[in-house]
GROMACS .gro file of C-alpha atoms in nm:
model
  411
    1MET     CA    1  -0.009  -0.002   0.009
    2ALA     CA    2   0.197   0.299  -0.029
    3LEU     CA    3   0.527   0.473  -0.094
    4VAL     CA    4   0.823   0.640   0.047
    5PRO     CA    5   0.751   0.780   0.374
    6LEU     CA    6   0.462   0.608   0.285
    7VAL     CA    7   0.350   0.589   0.622
    8THR     CA    8   0.115   0.361   0.485
    9VAL     CA    9  -0.112   0.364   0.195
   10LEU     CA   10  -0.487   0.324   0.214
   11LEU     CA   11  -0.688   0.451  -0.074
   12PHE     CA   12  -1.000   0.272  -0.063
   13ALA     CA   13  -1.332   0.317  -0.249
   14GLY     CA   14  -1.666   0.385  -0.258
   15SER     CA   15  -2.001   0.352  -0.470
   16CYS     CA   16  -2.256   0.580  -0.564
   17LEU     CA   17  -2.425   0.629  -0.240
   18GLY     CA   18  -2.368   0.998  -0.151
   19SER     CA   19  -2.309   0.908   0.199
   20ALA     CA   20  -2.141   1.174   0.398
   21PRO     CA   21  -1.981   1.174   0.742
   22PRO     CA   22  -2.222   1.275   1.035
   23THR     CA   23  -2.280   1.648   1.133
   24THR     CA   24  -2.180   1.537   1.455
   25SER     CA   25  -1.856   1.355   1.537
   26PRO     CA   26  -1.858   0.989   1.553
   27ALA     CA   27  -1.749   1.014   1.930
   28ALA     CA   28  -2.064   1.247   1.998
   29SER     CA   29  -2.304   1.021   1.804
   30ALA     CA   30  -2.163   0.705   1.974
   31ALA     CA   31  -2.204   0.865   2.323
   32SER     CA   32  -2.559   0.957   2.217
   33THR     CA   33  -2.653   0.612   2.088
   34ALA     CA   34  -2.477   0.444   2.381
   35THR     CA   35  -2.717   0.618   2.629
   36ARG     CA   36  -2.995   0.430   2.488
   37THR     CA   37  -2.820   0.100   2.565
   38VAL     CA   38  -2.893  -0.064   2.237
   39VAL     CA   39  -2.663  -0.345   2.129
   40VAL     CA   40  -2.645  -0.395   1.744
   41ASP     CA   41  -2.625  -0.762   1.662
   42GLY     CA   42  -2.471  -0.865   1.980
   43ILE     CA   43  -2.148  -0.657   1.924
   44THR     CA   44  -2.028  -0.504   2.264
   45ALA     CA   45  -1.664  -0.442   2.145
   46ILE     CA   46  -1.420  -0.392   1.845
   47TYR     CA   47  -1.068  -0.499   1.844
   48LYS     CA   48  -0.809  -0.416   1.590
   49PRO     CA   49  -0.538  -0.656   1.682
   50ARG     CA   50  -0.273  -0.591   1.395
   51ARG     CA   51  -0.116  -0.313   1.203
   52LEU     CA   52  -0.366  -0.046   1.064
   53ALA     CA   53  -0.248   0.106   0.755
   54VAL     CA   54  -0.390   0.434   0.852
   55GLY     CA   55  -0.226   0.432   1.198
   56HIS     CA   56  -0.325   0.563   1.537
   57ARG     CA   57  -0.157   0.704   1.851
   58ASN     CA   58   0.012   0.384   1.934
   59LEU     CA   59   0.302   0.506   1.705
   60ALA     CA   60   0.333   0.823   1.908
   61ARG     CA   61   0.319   0.634   2.245
   62GLN     CA   62   0.635   0.426   2.097
   63GLY     CA   63   0.816   0.739   2.033
   64ALA     CA   64   0.863   0.622   1.687
   65THR     CA   65   0.754   0.942   1.513
   66GLY     CA   66   1.075   1.028   1.354
   67GLY     CA   67   1.116   1.148   1.001
   68LEU     CA   68   0.815   1.226   0.801
   69LEU     CA   69   0.577   1.038   1.044
   70ARG     CA   70   0.626   1.326   1.302
   71TYR     CA   71   0.366   1.553   1.121
   72THR     CA   72   0.093   1.320   1.159
   73THR     CA   73   0.066   1.397   1.539
   74ARG     CA   74  -0.025   1.766   1.493
   75LEU     CA   75  -0.226   1.998   1.273
   76PRO     CA   76  -0.338   1.982   0.980
   77TYR     CA   77  -0.374   1.626   1.059
   78GLY     CA   78  -0.726   1.638   1.251
   79VAL     CA   79  -0.803   1.980   1.108
   80THR     CA   80  -1.179   1.865   1.016
   81VAL     CA   81  -1.237   1.756   1.393
   82GLY     CA   82  -1.046   2.058   1.529
   83ARG     CA   83  -0.721   1.901   1.659
   84ALA     CA   84  -0.462   1.615   1.589
   85THR     CA   85  -0.578   1.280   1.713
   86GLY     CA   86  -0.283   1.056   1.591
   87ARG     CA   87  -0.490   0.938   1.306
   88CYS     CA   88  -0.344   0.990   0.956
   89SER     CA   89  -0.630   1.202   0.802
   90ASP     CA   90  -0.796   1.516   0.840
   91GLY     CA   91  -1.042   1.377   1.070
   92TYR     CA   92  -1.188   1.039   1.162
   93LEU     CA   93  -1.133   0.685   1.015
   94ILE     CA   94  -1.345   0.375   0.928
   95ILE     CA   95  -1.310   0.238   1.270
   96ASP     CA   96  -1.457   0.556   1.401
   97PHE     CA   97  -1.767   0.534   1.183
   98LEU     CA   98  -1.817   0.187   1.269
   99ALA     CA   99  -1.796   0.243   1.643
  100ARG     CA  100  -2.053   0.523   1.580
  101ASP     CA  101  -2.296   0.291   1.396
  102LEU     CA  102  -2.248   0.017   1.673
  103GLY     CA  103  -2.326   0.263   1.949
  104LEU     CA  104  -1.984   0.228   2.085
  105PRO     CA  105  -1.711   0.495   2.194
  106LEU     CA  106  -1.421   0.543   1.985
  107LEU     CA  107  -1.164   0.294   2.029
  108ASN     CA  108  -0.856   0.399   2.258
  109PRO     CA  109  -0.499   0.306   2.135
  110TYR     CA  110  -0.355   0.009   2.354
  111HIS     CA  111  -0.079   0.233   2.487
  112ASP     CA  112  -0.306   0.520   2.620
  113GLU     CA  113  -0.260   0.487   3.012
  114GLY     CA  114  -0.566   0.482   3.196
  115ALA     CA  115  -0.791   0.461   2.889
  116ASP     CA  116  -1.119   0.291   2.893
  117PHE     CA  117  -1.107  -0.038   2.701
  118ALA     CA  118  -1.434  -0.171   2.798
  119HIS     CA  119  -1.571  -0.139   2.430
  120GLY     CA  120  -1.240  -0.261   2.242
  121VAL     CA  121  -0.888  -0.161   2.178
  122ASN     CA  122  -0.698  -0.036   1.885
  123PHE     CA  123  -0.352  -0.216   1.874
  124ALA     CA  124  -0.251  -0.043   1.531
  125VAL     CA  125   0.081   0.114   1.462
  126ALA     CA  126   0.138   0.300   1.156
  127GLY     CA  127   0.424   0.180   0.964
  128ALA     CA  128   0.442  -0.173   1.108
  129THR     CA  129   0.503  -0.475   0.891
  130ALA     CA  130   0.359  -0.827   0.862
  131LEU     CA  131   0.697  -0.976   0.840
  132ASN     CA  132   0.965  -0.910   1.099
  133THR     CA  133   1.279  -0.697   1.027
  134THR     CA  134   1.502  -0.993   0.997
  135ALA     CA  135   1.290  -1.163   0.728
  136LEU     CA  136   1.284  -0.831   0.530
  137ALA     CA  137   1.650  -0.743   0.584
  138ALA     CA  138   1.726  -1.109   0.410
  139ARG     CA  139   1.565  -0.958   0.120
  140ARG     CA  140   1.739  -0.638   0.155
  141ILE     CA  141   1.426  -0.449   0.252
  142THR     CA  142   1.475  -0.194   0.533
  143VAL     CA  143   1.198  -0.070   0.776
  144PRO     CA  144   1.249   0.300   0.834
  145HIS     CA  145   0.968   0.399   1.055
  146THR     CA  146   0.888   0.147   1.337
  147ASN     CA  147   1.024  -0.167   1.486
  148SER     CA  148   0.684  -0.297   1.556
  149PRO     CA  149   0.576  -0.590   1.360
  150SER     CA  150   0.188  -0.663   1.309
  151ASP     CA  151   0.198  -0.954   1.548
  152LEU     CA  152  -0.075  -1.043   1.827
  153ARG     CA  153   0.143  -0.990   2.123
  154TRP     CA  154  -0.037  -0.689   2.250
  155PHE     CA  155  -0.364  -0.844   2.176
  156LYS     CA  156  -0.289  -1.147   2.365
  157GLU     CA  157  -0.136  -0.955   2.649
  158PHE     CA  158  -0.466  -0.750   2.700
  159MET     CA  159  -0.691  -1.035   2.672
  160ASN     CA  160  -0.474  -1.239   2.942
  161SER     CA  161  -0.471  -0.955   3.168
  162THR     CA  162  -0.839  -0.870   3.159
  163THR     CA  163  -0.981  -1.209   3.195
  164SER     CA  164  -0.945  -1.498   3.413
  165SER     CA  165  -0.937  -1.814   3.187
  166PRO     CA  166  -0.930  -1.898   2.799
  167GLN     CA  167  -1.311  -1.950   2.833
  168GLU     CA  168  -1.357  -1.606   2.943
  169ILE     CA  169  -1.157  -1.474   2.651
  170ARG     CA  170  -1.395  -1.687   2.421
  171GLU     CA  171  -1.701  -1.538   2.583
  172LYS     CA  172  -1.553  -1.179   2.530
  173LEU     CA  173  -1.445  -1.256   2.162
  174SER     CA  174  -1.797  -1.417   2.093
  175LYS     CA  175  -1.944  -1.046   2.147
  176SER     CA  176  -1.683  -0.869   1.960
  177LEU     CA  177  -1.590  -0.785   1.591
  178VAL     CA  178  -1.229  -0.849   1.524
  179MET     CA  179  -1.079  -0.630   1.249
  180LEU     CA  180  -0.727  -0.757   1.123
  181GLY     CA  181  -0.645  -0.421   0.950
  182GLU     CA  182  -0.441  -0.392   0.614
  183ILE     CA  183  -0.170  -0.625   0.716
  184GLY     CA  184   0.118  -0.636   0.455
  185GLY     CA  185   0.084  -0.303   0.303
  186ASN     CA  186   0.396  -0.160   0.439
  187ASP     CA  187   0.602  -0.455   0.380
  188TYR     CA  188   0.520  -0.378   0.011
  189ASN     CA  189   0.560  -0.012   0.065
  190TYR     CA  190   0.943  -0.074   0.188
  191ALA     CA  191   0.999  -0.307  -0.110
  192PHE     CA  192   0.894  -0.045  -0.349
  193LEU     CA  193   1.100   0.214  -0.150
  194GLN     CA  194   1.409   0.035  -0.227
  195THR     CA  195   1.391   0.147  -0.574
  196TRP     CA  196   1.384   0.527  -0.498
  197PRO     CA  197   1.604   0.714  -0.259
  198MET     CA  198   1.462   0.950   0.004
  199ASP     CA  199   1.718   1.231  -0.108
  200GLY     CA  200   1.526   1.306  -0.411
  201GLY     CA  201   1.814   1.192  -0.636
  202TYR     CA  202   1.572   1.007  -0.869
  203SER     CA  203   1.215   0.884  -0.861
  204LEU     CA  204   1.070   0.576  -1.045
  205GLY     CA  205   1.034   0.775  -1.349
  206ASN     CA  206   0.949   0.514  -1.601
  207VAL     CA  207   0.751   0.194  -1.639
  208THR     CA  208   1.065  -0.032  -1.645
  209ARG     CA  209   1.172   0.064  -1.297
  210MET     CA  210   0.810   0.035  -1.175
  211ILE     CA  211   0.789  -0.321  -1.299
  212GLU     CA  212   1.100  -0.399  -1.133
  213SER     CA  213   0.959  -0.280  -0.805
  214VAL     CA  214   0.651  -0.496  -0.862
  215ALA     CA  215   0.882  -0.797  -0.924
  216THR     CA  216   1.050  -0.727  -0.568
  217ALA     CA  217   0.707  -0.685  -0.405
  218VAL     CA  218   0.567  -1.009  -0.575
  219ASP     CA  219   0.823  -1.215  -0.400
  220LEU     CA  220   0.681  -1.121  -0.066
  221VAL     CA  221   0.297  -1.224  -0.141
  222PRO     CA  222   0.306  -1.592  -0.028
  223GLU     CA  223   0.463  -1.488   0.308
  224VAL     CA  224   0.270  -1.164   0.371
  225VAL     CA  225  -0.069  -1.366   0.293
  226GLN     CA  226   0.043  -1.657   0.503
  227SER     CA  227   0.115  -1.396   0.782
  228ILE     CA  228  -0.237  -1.273   0.749
  229ALA     CA  229  -0.393  -1.621   0.748
  230SER     CA  230  -0.196  -1.703   1.066
  231ALA     CA  231  -0.315  -1.405   1.231
  232ALA     CA  232  -0.674  -1.488   1.152
  233LYS     CA  233  -0.644  -1.838   1.271
  234GLU     CA  234  -0.504  -1.737   1.607
  235VAL     CA  235  -0.784  -1.504   1.686
  236LEU     CA  236  -1.042  -1.755   1.566
  237ASP     CA  237  -0.864  -2.020   1.763
  238MET     CA  238  -0.903  -1.794   2.081
  239GLY     CA  239  -1.271  -1.751   1.998
  240ALA     CA  240  -1.344  -1.488   1.773
  241THR     CA  241  -1.680  -1.544   1.589
  242ARG     CA  242  -1.663  -1.238   1.344
  243VAL     CA  243  -1.324  -1.148   1.152
  244VAL     CA  244  -1.272  -0.901   0.895
  245ILE     CA  245  -0.990  -0.935   0.666
  246PRO     CA  246  -0.938  -0.651   0.401
  247GLY     CA  247  -0.769  -0.683   0.071
  248ASN     CA  248  -0.536  -0.443  -0.074
  249LEU     CA  249  -0.636  -0.122  -0.243
  250PRO     CA  250  -0.557  -0.049  -0.607
  251LEU     CA  251  -0.206   0.084  -0.554
  252GLY     CA  252  -0.203   0.223  -0.921
  253CYS     CA  253  -0.475   0.478  -0.835
  254VAL     CA  254  -0.286   0.609  -0.516
  255PRO     CA  255  -0.157   0.992  -0.563
  256SER     CA  256   0.181   0.902  -0.395
  257TYR     CA  257   0.264   0.615  -0.627
  258MET     CA  258   0.149   0.793  -0.934
  259SER     CA  259   0.362   1.090  -0.861
  260ALA     CA  260   0.663   0.855  -0.794
  261VAL     CA  261   0.616   0.666  -1.128
  262ASN     CA  262   0.523   0.984  -1.335
  263ALA     CA  263   0.490   0.761  -1.635
  264THR     CA  264   0.451   0.961  -1.971
  265ASP     CA  265   0.344   0.644  -2.164
  266ARG     CA  266  -0.038   0.644  -2.191
  267ALA     CA  267  -0.013   0.261  -2.226
  268ALA     CA  268   0.076   0.266  -1.858
  269TYR     CA  269  -0.264   0.372  -1.759
  270ASP     CA  270  -0.600   0.208  -1.757
  271ALA     CA  271  -0.918   0.382  -1.869
  272ARG     CA  272  -0.954   0.529  -1.527
  273GLY     CA  273  -0.612   0.690  -1.517
  274CYS     CA  274  -0.443   0.455  -1.276
  275LEU     CA  275  -0.112   0.268  -1.339
  276VAL     CA  276  -0.190  -0.083  -1.477
  277ALA     CA  277   0.135  -0.259  -1.347
  278LEU     CA  278   0.070  -0.132  -0.979
  279ASN     CA  279  -0.306  -0.253  -0.992
  280LEU     CA  280  -0.209  -0.607  -1.132
  281PHE     CA  281   0.009  -0.651  -0.841
  282ALA     CA  282  -0.272  -0.539  -0.596
  283ALA     CA  283  -0.505  -0.792  -0.770
  284LEU     CA  284  -0.234  -1.076  -0.721
  285HIS     CA  285  -0.224  -1.007  -0.361
  286ASN     CA  286  -0.604  -1.004  -0.328
  287ALA     CA  287  -0.623  -1.314  -0.538
  288TRP     CA  288  -0.376  -1.505  -0.286
  289LEU     CA  289  -0.576  -1.337   0.012
  290ARG     CA  290  -0.922  -1.444  -0.111
  291ARG     CA  291  -0.794  -1.801  -0.162
  292ALA     CA  292  -0.661  -1.798   0.214
  293VAL     CA  293  -0.997  -1.655   0.329
  294GLY     CA  294  -1.181  -1.926   0.156
  295GLU     CA  295  -0.971  -2.169   0.349
  296LEU     CA  296  -1.031  -2.018   0.679
  297ARG     CA  297  -1.415  -2.015   0.604
  298ARG     CA  298  -1.413  -2.387   0.535
  299ALA     CA  299  -1.192  -2.452   0.843
  300TYR     CA  300  -1.418  -2.263   1.077
  301ARG     CA  301  -1.764  -2.346   0.929
  302GLY     CA  302  -2.046  -2.304   1.168
  303ALA     CA  303  -1.825  -2.155   1.431
  304ALA     CA  304  -1.748  -1.802   1.286
  305VAL     CA  305  -1.790  -1.553   1.001
  306VAL     CA  306  -1.468  -1.476   0.802
  307ALA     CA  307  -1.539  -1.145   0.607
  308TYR     CA  308  -1.325  -1.048   0.304
  309ALA     CA  309  -1.332  -0.657   0.267
  310ASP     CA  310  -1.315  -0.561  -0.102
  311TYR     CA  311  -1.118  -0.242  -0.112
  312SER     CA  312  -1.021  -0.272  -0.473
  313ALA     CA  313  -1.389  -0.270  -0.568
  314GLU     CA  314  -1.478   0.018  -0.339
  315TYR     CA  315  -1.179   0.246  -0.468
  316ALA     CA  316  -1.299   0.151  -0.836
  317ALA     CA  317  -1.644   0.253  -0.758
  318THR     CA  318  -1.534   0.576  -0.580
  319LEU     CA  319  -1.362   0.687  -0.868
  320ASP     CA  320  -1.638   0.597  -1.100
  321GLY     CA  321  -1.881   0.764  -0.895
  322ALA     CA  322  -1.673   1.042  -0.758
  323ALA     CA  323  -1.935   1.335  -0.861
  324ALA     CA  324  -2.237   1.149  -0.720
  325LEU     CA  325  -2.039   1.093  -0.394
  326GLY     CA  326  -1.950   1.433  -0.352
  327PHE     CA  327  -1.609   1.454  -0.458
  328ASP     CA  328  -1.451   1.672  -0.711
  329GLU     CA  329  -1.389   1.475  -1.022
  330ARG     CA  330  -1.098   1.675  -1.116
  331ARG     CA  331  -0.910   1.630  -0.801
  332VAL     CA  332  -0.975   1.233  -0.736
  333PHE     CA  333  -0.573   1.191  -0.793
  334ARG     CA  334  -0.474   1.494  -0.600
  335ALA     CA  335  -0.376   1.508  -0.245
  336CYS     CA  336  -0.555   1.750  -0.046
  337CYS     CA  337  -0.251   1.847   0.190
  338GLY     CA  338   0.084   1.870   0.099
  339ALA     CA  339   0.334   2.039  -0.165
  340GLY     CA  340   0.051   2.129  -0.406
  341ALA     CA  341  -0.233   2.210  -0.164
  342GLY     CA  342  -0.365   2.564  -0.050
  343GLY     CA  343  -0.284   2.718  -0.412
  344LYS     CA  344   0.089   2.699  -0.343
  345GLY     CA  345   0.158   2.500  -0.665
  346GLY     CA  346   0.420   2.241  -0.661
  347GLY     CA  347   0.377   1.858  -0.614
  348GLY     CA  348   0.291   1.803  -0.993
  349ALA     CA  349  -0.022   1.674  -1.115
  350TYR     CA  350  -0.082   1.486  -0.804
  351GLY     CA  351  -0.015   1.763  -0.540
  352PHE     CA  352   0.242   1.517  -0.368
  353ASP     CA  353   0.602   1.563  -0.306
  354VAL     CA  354   0.795   1.310  -0.087
  355ARG     CA  355   1.029   1.577   0.026
  356ALA     CA  356   0.729   1.815   0.130
  357MET     CA  357   0.488   1.576   0.255
  358CYS     CA  358   0.157   1.700   0.460
  359GLY     CA  359   0.250   1.886   0.755
  360ALA     CA  360   0.615   1.955   0.656
  361PRO     CA  361   0.741   2.335   0.648
  362GLY     CA  362   0.603   2.514   0.346
  363THR     CA  363   0.311   2.286   0.294
  364ALA     CA  364  -0.067   2.353   0.330
  365ALA     CA  365  -0.399   2.190   0.331
  366CYS     CA  366  -0.679   2.261   0.101
  367ALA     CA  367  -0.984   2.450   0.219
  368ASP     CA  368  -1.216   2.179   0.130
  369PRO     CA  369  -1.093   1.820   0.229
  370GLY     CA  370  -1.453   1.684   0.186
  371ARG     CA  371  -1.425   1.737  -0.192
  372TYR     CA  372  -1.101   1.511  -0.195
  373VAL     CA  373  -1.053   1.136  -0.191
  374SER     CA  374  -0.692   1.156  -0.081
  375TRP     CA  375  -0.594   1.349   0.219
  376ASP     CA  376  -0.192   1.343   0.183
  377GLY     CA  377  -0.145   1.141  -0.107
  378VAL     CA  378  -0.106   0.825   0.105
  379HIS     CA  379  -0.422   0.807   0.338
  380LEU     CA  380  -0.776   0.918   0.282
  381THR     CA  381  -0.990   1.188   0.393
  382GLN     CA  382  -1.242   1.185   0.674
  383ARG     CA  383  -1.508   1.222   0.416
  384ALA     CA  384  -1.384   0.908   0.205
  385TYR     CA  385  -1.334   0.703   0.530
  386GLY     CA  386  -1.692   0.750   0.576
  387VAL     CA  387  -1.807   0.669   0.235
  388MET     CA  388  -1.598   0.347   0.275
  389ALA     CA  389  -1.746   0.251   0.625
  390GLU     CA  390  -2.090   0.283   0.468
  391LEU     CA  391  -2.005   0.073   0.168
  392LEU     CA  392  -1.843  -0.195   0.368
  393PHE     CA  393  -2.071  -0.239   0.650
  394ARG     CA  394  -2.410  -0.167   0.487
  395ARG     CA  395  -2.388  -0.171   0.126
  396GLY     CA  396  -2.228  -0.520   0.053
  397LEU     CA  397  -1.859  -0.483  -0.013
  398LEU     CA  398  -1.786  -0.700   0.294
  399HIS     CA  399  -1.829  -1.067   0.199
  400PRO     CA  400  -2.032  -1.219   0.385
  401PRO     CA  401  -2.162  -0.922   0.612
  402PRO     CA  402  -2.038  -0.987   0.971
  403ILE     CA  403  -2.314  -0.747   1.121
  404ASN     CA  404  -2.687  -0.734   1.064
  405PHE     CA  405  -2.762  -0.368   1.146
  406THR     CA  406  -3.148  -0.441   1.160
  407ASN     CA  407  -3.070  -0.694   1.440
  408SER     CA  408  -3.052  -0.464   1.763
  409ALA     CA  409  -3.180  -0.530   2.131
  410ARG     CA  410  -3.159  -0.355   2.453
  411ALA     CA  411  -2.879  -0.433   2.677
   0.00000   0.00000   0.00000
C-alpha cells in the first residue's frame, strides 16, 4: 500500500451512495446512541489486533514518530475535527464510523494509560509490517519507521490481563468484531521504497523501474498472505466469531505512487487513469488473500464468519462515481494536503512531493477536504473514510456481512 515515507497507503473506494460523514462527530454520535443501551447484533466491542495502515496514536506512544511520520501527530492532521488525534487523516477513520454505528465509544489505542477499554482496543501502529525486520532484511528491505511487527503480542497480553481464563476470552470475543487491519501493506511499501532514495536523487520515473519494483514485491506475497492467515487463525482459535480481513487497494490509483512513477506513456495507464502494473500487483495479492480467506471459512464453518473486505472494488467505485459521492472529479488523484495544496503549486499533477509531505514546513492543506478522496497522497480524507465505512458495513462490499444492523436489542 503506499510509498516512500509512505506512512502507509490506504486509498479505498466507495460507490454511488452520496453518504457523508455525520454532522456530529462519531464520538458524540456514539455517546448519544450508547445512552440508549442498544446493542447492535450482539456486538459490544471492536478489536483491531494488528497493524492498521492508517495508523493511530500507538505510534506516538512508542516514540517512533521520527522522519516524516512526526507530522501526523499535529495539525493539519485532524483539522476537520479541530485537533490532531494521531489519526493519519484530516479527521476520523473507518473504525470510528463503525463504532458510531454500533453505538460504541471510539477505540482508544492500547498504549493510552488509563484509557477505557471496555468496548474495544486499537492495537494498530502506523508503519508496522507483517514480516519481521529480519525476514525483510534478508531480502535487502529496510524498515524505516517502526520496529513493531504486526503480531498479536499486545492483543494476547490485553486479553490475558483482563480475563481469568481462556473460556472468558472466548466469551468476550464471541460478542466482538475483530478487524485485522491492512496487514502487509507496509511490507510492500518498503519493498517499493528500495527503488528510489529519500534524497530525491531520482524517482521511479519510468515504467521499467516500476515493473522492477513490482517484481520485488511479488516475491513477498505468499509470506505476507500466510502471515495474514496465521493471524486470523490465532484469533479464531481464541474464540473470535466475526473476523474482517481487508484486501489491498489498487495501488496504481494512489496519488503518492502515481507521482513517484510519473509515467509519460499512456499505455501505462488504464481507462480510469490508474497505473496498470501496480493494480495488477494489488490484484495478485488479493487473489492469494481471497483463496486464504476461503480456506479459513471452510476450516471454521459454523463457528465463525470470516469476511473479506473488497477495498479494490470500493476504490474503483469511488473513482467511477466521484461526482455522485460528492467528490471533485478533477481532483480524485490529487492530495488535499502537501506540496501542491492551498494554491501554493508544486507537487506536480498529484499535489504530492515526498520531500514536502503534508505537515512539513512550506506545505498547506486545501480548504475543502470533503471534496477530496486523498488527504495526503497516502491516506484518505474523513469524507472518504465515511463513504468507505458505509460501503463496507451497509452496502455489501464486505463478504459475507459480519453485522446485521437491523438486529438490535436492549442491553
